[in-house]
Coordinates of N, CA and C in Angstrom, one line a residue:
M1092 N -7.2 -15.2 42.9 CA -7.9 -14.0 42.5 C -9.3 -14.0 43.1
V1093 N -9.7 -12.9 43.6 CA -11.0 -12.7 44.2 C -11.9 -12.0 43.2
Y1094 N -13.1 -12.6 43.0 CA -14.1 -12.0 42.2 C -15.3 -11.5 43.0
L1095 N -15.7 -10.3 42.8 CA -16.8 -9.8 43.5 C -18.1 -10.2 42.8
S1096 N -19.2 -10.2 43.5 CA -20.4 -10.7 42.9 C -20.7 -10.0 41.6
G1097 N -21.1 -10.8 40.6 CA -21.4 -10.2 39.3 C -20.3 -10.1 38.4
S1098 N -19.0 -10.2 38.9 CA -17.9 -10.0 38.0 C -17.1 -11.3 37.7
T1099 N -17.8 -12.5 37.9 CA -17.1 -13.7 37.6 C -17.0 -13.9 36.1
P1100 N -16.0 -14.5 35.6 CA -15.9 -14.8 34.2 C -17.0 -15.8 33.8
R1101 N -17.6 -15.5 32.6 CA -18.7 -16.4 32.2 C -18.1 -17.6 31.5
R1102 N -18.8 -18.8 31.6 CA -18.3 -20.0 31.0 C -18.8 -19.9 29.5
T1103 N -17.9 -20.4 28.7 CA -18.3 -20.5 27.3 C -19.2 -21.6 27.0
P1104 N -20.0 -21.6 26.0 CA -20.9 -22.7 25.7 C -20.2 -24.1 25.5
L1105 N -19.0 -24.0 25.0 CA -18.2 -25.3 24.9 C -17.9 -25.9 26.2
R1106 N -17.5 -25.0 27.2 CA -17.2 -25.5 28.5 C -18.4 -26.0 29.2
R1107 N -19.5 -25.3 29.0 CA -20.8 -25.8 29.6 C -21.2 -27.2 29.1
L1108 N -21.0 -27.3 27.8 CA -21.4 -28.6 27.2 C -20.4 -29.7 27.7
A1109 N -19.1 -29.4 27.8 CA -18.2 -30.4 28.3 C -18.5 -30.8 29.7
R1110 N -18.9 -29.8 30.6 CA -19.3 -30.2 32.0 C -20.5 -31.1 32.0
V1111 N -21.5 -30.8 31.2 CA -22.7 -31.6 31.1 C -22.4 -33.0 30.7
L1112 N -21.6 -33.1 29.6 CA -21.2 -34.4 29.1 C -20.4 -35.2 30.1
L1113 N -19.5 -34.5 30.8 CA -18.7 -35.2 31.8 C -19.6 -35.7 33.0
G1114 N -20.5 -34.9 33.4 CA -21.5 -35.3 34.4 C -22.3 -36.4 34.0
L1115 N -22.8 -36.4 32.8 CA -23.6 -37.5 32.3 C -22.8 -38.8 32.2
A1116 N -21.6 -38.7 31.8 CA -20.7 -39.9 31.7 C -20.4 -40.4 33.1
A1117 N -20.2 -39.6 34.1 CA -20.0 -40.1 35.5 C -21.2 -40.7 36.0
V1118 N -22.4 -40.1 35.8 CA -23.6 -40.8 36.3 C -23.9 -42.1 35.6
S1119 N -23.7 -42.1 34.3 CA -23.9 -43.4 33.6 C -22.9 -44.5 34.1
L1120 N -21.7 -44.1 34.3 CA -20.7 -45.1 34.8 C -21.1 -45.6 36.2
I1121 N -21.6 -44.8 37.1 CA -22.1 -45.2 38.4 C -23.3 -46.1 38.3
V1122 N -24.3 -45.8 37.5 CA -25.5 -46.6 37.3 C -25.1 -47.9 36.7
W1123 N -24.2 -48.0 35.7 CA -23.8 -49.2 35.0 C -23.1 -50.1 36.1
A1124 N -22.2 -49.5 36.9 CA -21.5 -50.3 37.9 C -22.4 -50.9 38.9
L1125 N -23.4 -50.2 39.4 CA -24.4 -50.7 40.3 C -25.3 -51.8 39.7
A1126 N -25.6 -51.6 38.4 CA -26.5 -52.6 37.8 C -25.7 -53.9 37.5
S1127 N -24.4 -53.8 37.3 CA -23.7 -55.1 37.0 C -23.2 -55.9 38.2
I1128 N -23.5 -55.4 39.4 CA -23.1 -56.2 40.6 C -24.0 -57.3 40.7
P1129 N -23.5 -58.6 40.8 CA -24.4 -59.7 41.0 C -24.8 -59.8 42.5
Y1130 N -26.0 -59.3 42.8 CA -26.4 -59.2 44.2 C -26.7 -60.6 44.8
D1131 N -27.1 -61.5 44.0 CA -27.3 -62.9 44.6 C -26.0 -63.5 45.1
I1132 N -24.9 -63.3 44.4 CA -23.6 -63.8 44.8 C -23.2 -63.0 46.1
L1133 N -23.4 -61.7 46.1 CA -23.1 -61.0 47.3 C -23.8 -61.5 48.5
R1134 N -25.1 -61.7 48.4 CA -25.9 -62.2 49.5 C -25.4 -63.6 50.0
A1135 N -25.2 -64.5 49.0 CA -24.7 -65.8 49.4 C -23.4 -65.8 50.1
E1136 N -22.4 -64.9 49.6 CA -21.1 -64.9 50.3 C -21.2 -64.1 51.6
R1137 N -22.1 -63.2 51.7 CA -22.3 -62.5 53.1 C -22.8 -63.6 54.1
S1138 N -23.7 -64.5 53.6 CA -24.2 -65.5 54.5 C -23.1 -66.5 54.9
R1139 N -22.2 -66.7 53.9 CA -21.1 -67.7 54.2 C -20.1 -67.1 55.2
L1140 N -20.1 -65.8 55.5 CA -19.2 -65.3 56.5 C -19.5 -65.8 57.9
F1141 N -20.8 -66.3 58.1 CA -21.1 -66.9 59.4 C -20.6 -68.3 59.5
G1142 N -20.1 -68.9 58.5 CA -19.5 -70.2 58.5 C -20.3 -71.2 57.7
E1143 N -19.6 -72.3 57.4 CA -20.3 -73.4 56.7 C -20.3 -74.7 57.5
E1144 N -21.3 -75.5 57.3 CA -21.4 -76.8 57.9 C -21.1 -77.8 56.8
V1145 N -20.6 -79.0 57.2 CA -20.4 -80.1 56.3 C -21.4 -81.2 56.5
T1146 N -22.0 -81.6 55.4 CA -22.9 -82.8 55.5 C -22.6 -83.6 54.2
S1147 N -23.2 -84.7 54.1 CA -23.0 -85.6 53.0 C -24.3 -85.6 52.1
G1148 N -24.0 -85.8 50.8 CA -25.1 -85.8 49.9 C -25.0 -87.0 49.0
L1149 N -26.0 -87.3 48.1 CA -26.0 -88.4 47.2 C -26.2 -87.9 45.8
V1150 N -25.4 -88.3 44.9 CA -25.5 -87.9 43.5 C -26.7 -88.7 42.9
L1151 N -27.6 -87.9 42.3 CA -28.8 -88.5 41.7 C -28.6 -88.7 40.1
K1152 N -28.1 -87.6 39.5 CA -28.0 -87.6 38.0 C -26.7 -87.0 37.6
L1153 N -26.2 -87.4 36.5 CA -25.0 -86.9 35.9 C -25.3 -86.6 34.5
R1154 N -25.1 -85.4 34.0 CA -25.3 -85.0 32.6 C -24.3 -84.0 32.2
T1155 N -24.2 -83.8 30.9 CA -23.3 -82.8 30.3 C -24.2 -81.6 29.8
D1156 N -23.6 -80.4 29.9 CA -24.3 -79.2 29.5 C -23.3 -78.2 29.1
E1157 N -23.5 -77.7 27.9 CA -22.5 -76.7 27.3 C -22.8 -75.3 28.0
D1158 N -21.8 -74.6 28.4 CA -21.9 -73.3 28.9 C -20.7 -72.5 28.4
P1159 N -21.0 -71.4 27.6 CA -19.9 -70.6 27.1 C -19.0 -69.9 28.1
E1160 N -19.5 -69.7 29.3 CA -18.7 -69.1 30.4 C -17.8 -70.1 31.0
H1161 N -18.1 -71.4 30.9 CA -17.2 -72.4 31.5 C -17.0 -73.5 30.5
P1162 N -16.1 -73.3 29.5 CA -16.0 -74.3 28.4 C -15.4 -75.6 28.9
H1163 N -14.6 -75.6 30.0 CA -14.0 -76.8 30.5 C -14.7 -77.4 31.7
A1164 N -16.0 -77.0 31.8 CA -16.8 -77.6 32.9 C -18.2 -77.9 32.3
R1165 N -18.3 -79.0 31.7 CA -19.5 -79.4 31.0 C -20.3 -80.4 31.9
V1166 N -19.7 -80.9 32.9 CA -20.4 -81.9 33.8 C -21.3 -81.2 34.8
V1167 N -22.5 -81.6 34.8 CA -23.5 -81.1 35.8 C -24.1 -82.3 36.6
I1168 N -24.0 -82.2 37.9 CA -24.6 -83.2 38.7 C -25.8 -82.7 39.5
E1169 N -26.8 -83.5 39.7 CA -27.9 -83.2 40.6 C -27.7 -84.1 41.8
Y1170 N -27.7 -83.4 43.0 CA -27.5 -84.2 44.2 C -28.6 -83.8 45.2
T1171 N -28.7 -84.7 46.2 CA -29.7 -84.4 47.3 C -28.9 -84.5 48.6
Y1172 N -29.3 -83.7 49.5 CA -28.6 -83.7 50.8 C -29.7 -83.4 51.9
V1173 N -29.4 -83.7 53.1 CA -30.3 -83.5 54.2 C -29.7 -82.3 55.1
D1174 N -30.5 -81.3 55.2 CA -29.9 -80.1 56.0 C -30.1 -80.4 57.5
P1175 N -29.5 -79.6 58.4 CA -29.6 -79.8 59.8 C -31.0 -79.9 60.4
D1176 N -32.0 -79.3 59.7 CA -33.3 -79.4 60.2 C -34.0 -80.7 59.8
G1177 N -33.4 -81.5 59.0 CA -33.9 -82.8 58.6 C -34.7 -82.7 57.3
Y1178 N -34.6 -81.6 56.6 CA -35.3 -81.5 55.3 C -34.3 -82.0 54.2
A1179 N -34.9 -82.8 53.3 CA -34.1 -83.3 52.1 C -34.2 -82.2 51.0
R1180 N -33.1 -81.8 50.5 CA -33.0 -80.7 49.5 C -32.3 -81.2 48.3
R1181 N -32.6 -80.6 47.1 CA -31.9 -81.0 45.9 C -31.2 -79.8 45.4
A1182 N -30.0 -80.0 44.7 CA -29.3 -78.9 44.1 C -28.5 -79.4 42.9
E1183 N -28.0 -78.5 42.1 CA -27.2 -78.9 41.0 C -25.8 -78.2 41.1
A1184 N -24.8 -78.8 40.6 CA -23.4 -78.3 40.6 C -22.8 -78.5 39.3
R1185 N -22.0 -77.5 38.8 CA -21.2 -77.7 37.6 C -19.8 -78.0 38.0
L1186 N -19.3 -79.0 37.4 CA -17.9 -79.5 37.8 C -17.0 -79.6 36.6
P1187 N -15.7 -79.5 36.8 CA -14.7 -79.7 35.7 C -14.9 -81.0 35.0
D1188 N -14.6 -81.1 33.7 CA -14.7 -82.3 33.0 C -13.8 -83.4 33.5
S1189 N -12.7 -83.1 34.1 CA -11.8 -84.1 34.6 C -12.3 -84.9 35.8
L1190 N -13.4 -84.4 36.4 CA -13.9 -85.1 37.6 C -15.1 -85.9 37.4
W1191 N -15.5 -86.2 36.2 CA -16.7 -86.9 35.9 C -16.8 -88.3 36.5
R1192 N -15.7 -89.0 36.6 CA -15.7 -90.3 37.2 C -15.9 -90.4 38.7
Q1193 N -15.6 -89.3 39.4 CA -15.7 -89.3 40.8 C -17.2 -89.0 41.2
Y1194 N -18.0 -88.5 40.3 CA -19.4 -88.1 40.7 C -20.4 -88.9 39.9
R1195 N -20.3 -90.2 40.0 CA -21.3 -91.1 39.3 C -22.6 -91.1 40.2
P1196 N -23.8 -91.4 39.6 CA -25.0 -91.6 40.3 C -24.9 -92.6 41.4
G1197 N -25.3 -92.3 42.6 CA -25.2 -93.3 43.7 C -24.0 -93.0 44.6
R1198 N -23.1 -92.2 44.2 CA -21.9 -91.8 45.0 C -22.3 -90.8 46.1
V1199 N -21.6 -90.9 47.2 CA -21.7 -90.0 48.3 C -20.8 -88.8 48.1
V1200 N -21.2 -87.6 48.3 CA -20.4 -86.4 48.1 C -20.4 -85.6 49.4
K1201 N -19.4 -84.8 49.5 CA -19.3 -83.8 50.6 C -20.0 -82.5 50.2
V1202 N -20.9 -82.1 51.0 CA -21.7 -80.9 50.7 C -21.4 -79.8 51.8
L1203 N -21.2 -78.6 51.4 CA -20.9 -77.5 52.3 C -22.2 -76.6 52.4
L1204 N -22.8 -76.5 53.6 CA -24.0 -75.7 53.8 C -23.6 -74.4 54.5
V1205 N -24.4 -73.4 54.2 CA -24.2 -72.1 54.9 C -25.0 -72.2 56.3
K1206 N -24.3 -71.9 57.4 CA -25.0 -71.9 58.7 C -26.2 -70.9 58.6
G1207 N -27.3 -71.4 59.0 CA -28.5 -70.6 59.0 C -29.2 -70.4 57.7
R1208 N -28.6 -70.9 56.6 CA -29.2 -70.8 55.3 C -28.9 -72.1 54.6
P1209 N -29.5 -73.2 55.0 CA -29.2 -74.5 54.4 C -29.6 -74.7 52.9
D1210 N -30.4 -73.7 52.4 CA -30.7 -73.8 51.0 C -29.6 -73.4 50.1
I1211 N -28.5 -72.7 50.7 CA -27.3 -72.3 49.9 C -26.3 -73.4 50.2
S1212 N -26.0 -74.2 49.2 CA -25.0 -75.3 49.3 C -24.1 -75.3 48.2
R1213 N -23.0 -75.9 48.4 CA -22.0 -76.1 47.3 C -21.2 -77.4 47.5
I1214 N -20.5 -77.8 46.5 CA -19.6 -79.0 46.6 C -18.2 -78.4 46.5
P1215 N -17.2 -78.9 47.2 CA -15.9 -78.3 47.1 C -15.3 -78.2 45.7
D1216 N -15.6 -79.1 44.8 CA -15.0 -79.0 43.5 C -15.8 -78.2 42.5
E1217 N -16.9 -77.6 42.9 CA -17.8 -76.9 42.0 C -17.2 -75.7 41.3
V1218 N -17.5 -75.6 40.1 CA -17.0 -74.4 39.3 C -17.9 -73.2 39.6
E1219 N -17.3 -72.1 40.0 CA -18.1 -70.9 40.4 C -17.6 -69.7 39.6
P1220 N -18.5 -68.7 39.5 CA -18.0 -67.5 38.8 C -16.8 -66.9 39.4
A1221 N -16.0 -66.3 38.6 CA -14.7 -65.7 39.0 C -14.9 -64.7 40.1
F1222 N -16.0 -63.9 40.0 CA -16.3 -62.8 40.9 C -16.6 -63.5 42.3
Q1223 N -17.3 -64.6 42.3 CA -17.6 -65.2 43.6 C -16.4 -65.8 44.3
V1224 N -15.5 -66.4 43.5 CA -14.2 -66.9 44.1 C -13.4 -65.7 44.6
W1225 N -13.3 -64.6 43.8 CA -12.5 -63.5 44.3 C -13.1 -62.9 45.5
L1226 N -14.4 -62.8 45.6 CA -15.1 -62.2 46.8 C -14.8 -63.1 48.0
R1227 N -14.9 -64.4 47.9 CA -14.7 -65.3 49.0 C -13.3 -65.2 49.5
N1228 N -12.3 -65.2 48.5 CA -10.9 -65.0 48.9 C -10.7 -63.7 49.6
L1229 N -11.4 -62.7 49.2 CA -11.2 -61.3 49.8 C -11.7 -61.3 51.2
M1230 N -12.8 -62.0 51.5 CA -13.5 -62.0 52.8 C -12.8 -63.0 53.8
N1231 N -12.0 -64.0 53.3 CA -11.4 -64.9 54.2 C -10.1 -64.5 54.6

């Protein structure tokens, strides 16, 4: 049906209100989605696309720490490693409870470094957020 100018049917106040509410809901959903993206994880995984280098590290401390997000991973180790530039760096890693005997202080561990960003490191058995694991699997 063709409407000439000035002859379009007017929207009822209820329809106008429904459109405004639908628009607000859509904008709110987009803002919420953008605010909930963990950008630090995205940056780290983007850097990992360039590859990882393997080095060795030394476990310094072993402790337990409760975390509601990871109830079966209470073991936290502090380790030190030397990056390709020769700088000694320290990092922490949360591990599953079943691996506490493998990571005693003084033990040598395998450390994965991001090429070009040696400050980003991880241990192969480290417990990571589900989003990070999903993103890494998606990119590989």
